[in-house]
């Protein structure tokens, strides 16, 4: 059993570069059918939480925010390992001094399906999600030496996003504007990273600088769009990692004028918690059924999107379960190698 203290003490924690490298292999295996996975989510009703937990007077504190009170199970297999990640989450946890979500991973040997380790994968989960930032930026048809990024969110995933961009796109980025629900949170993240990042990070309290952004990333727990389509440049590119954060108008416009994509149509569609999937399900349709006919691309199928220069791009990523398997297995192998030496 490897908790955070044991991982740190053994020197087994993965660097950002190690996470990127192992995820490169993961995507290669996904596209070649060598790795697979699925996700199941039990979302509990928020009204029941307020009633059963005795906090009937507290919902107004979460106006505009999802509790995200859920139990998730992500499972996958690759040529060598199999595994299951269990996530318990509730945004109310901050009132208890706890993390919004916690991930526990059971890593197994693939052929016998016998457990090898139980690992605290909370930090790894944020790292694998944050790594989407560098991968999607490579797809963006931005023809500038230095770009401006606008990041919504200041939690663990936002921190991992900044680390991902610093590792793989340091020379490409001039400035990152950082906006959170509370300005204090954005300022705290800015202060904690300002001496370690190769680009400027500026905490902001409104969307005033959004019109400058070439690349916009949403990584919040919002239950409504974070901006209006009129606030974006017409050629801006977008990575959507949270919930219902993107206006339907933006997605429709980019579908007409540029390229819309996701990490996997079936997974995003079945989860049905993000703006792209909700745009179809709210009118009785399905992203999985209609996406291929509309030309919506998938990272799980190809890395060569060939987006035209100057065209807008919107990519929605829910987080593929098998990616967790690769980062956890890499940590386990590093731990085992360190013990042997």
mmCIF file of N, CA and C in Angstrom, residues 84 89 165 167:
data_model
loop_
_atom_site.group_PDB
_atom_site.id
_atom_site.type_symbol
_atom_site.label_atom_id
_atom_site.label_comp_id
_atom_site.label_asym_id
_atom_site.label_seq_id
_atom_site.Cartn_x
_atom_site.Cartn_y
_atom_site.Cartn_z
ATOM 1 N N UNK A 84 -8.164 -0.585 -11.332
ATOM 2 C CA UNK A 84 -9.415 0.105 -11.047
ATOM 3 C C UNK A 84 -9.121 1.309 -10.164
ATOM 4 N N UNK A 89 -16.020 12.032 -4.295
ATOM 5 C CA UNK A 89 -15.895 13.480 -4.459
ATOM 6 C C UNK A 89 -17.106 14.223 -3.912
ATOM 7 N N UNK A 165 2.052 22.846 -19.244
ATOM 8 C CA UNK A 165 2.434 23.848 -20.232
ATOM 9 C C UNK A 165 3.881 24.278 -20.055
ATOM 10 N N UNK A 167 6.313 22.452 -18.988
ATOM 11 C CA UNK A 167 7.218 21.379 -19.406
ATOM 12 C C UNK A 167 7.301 21.259 -20.921
#
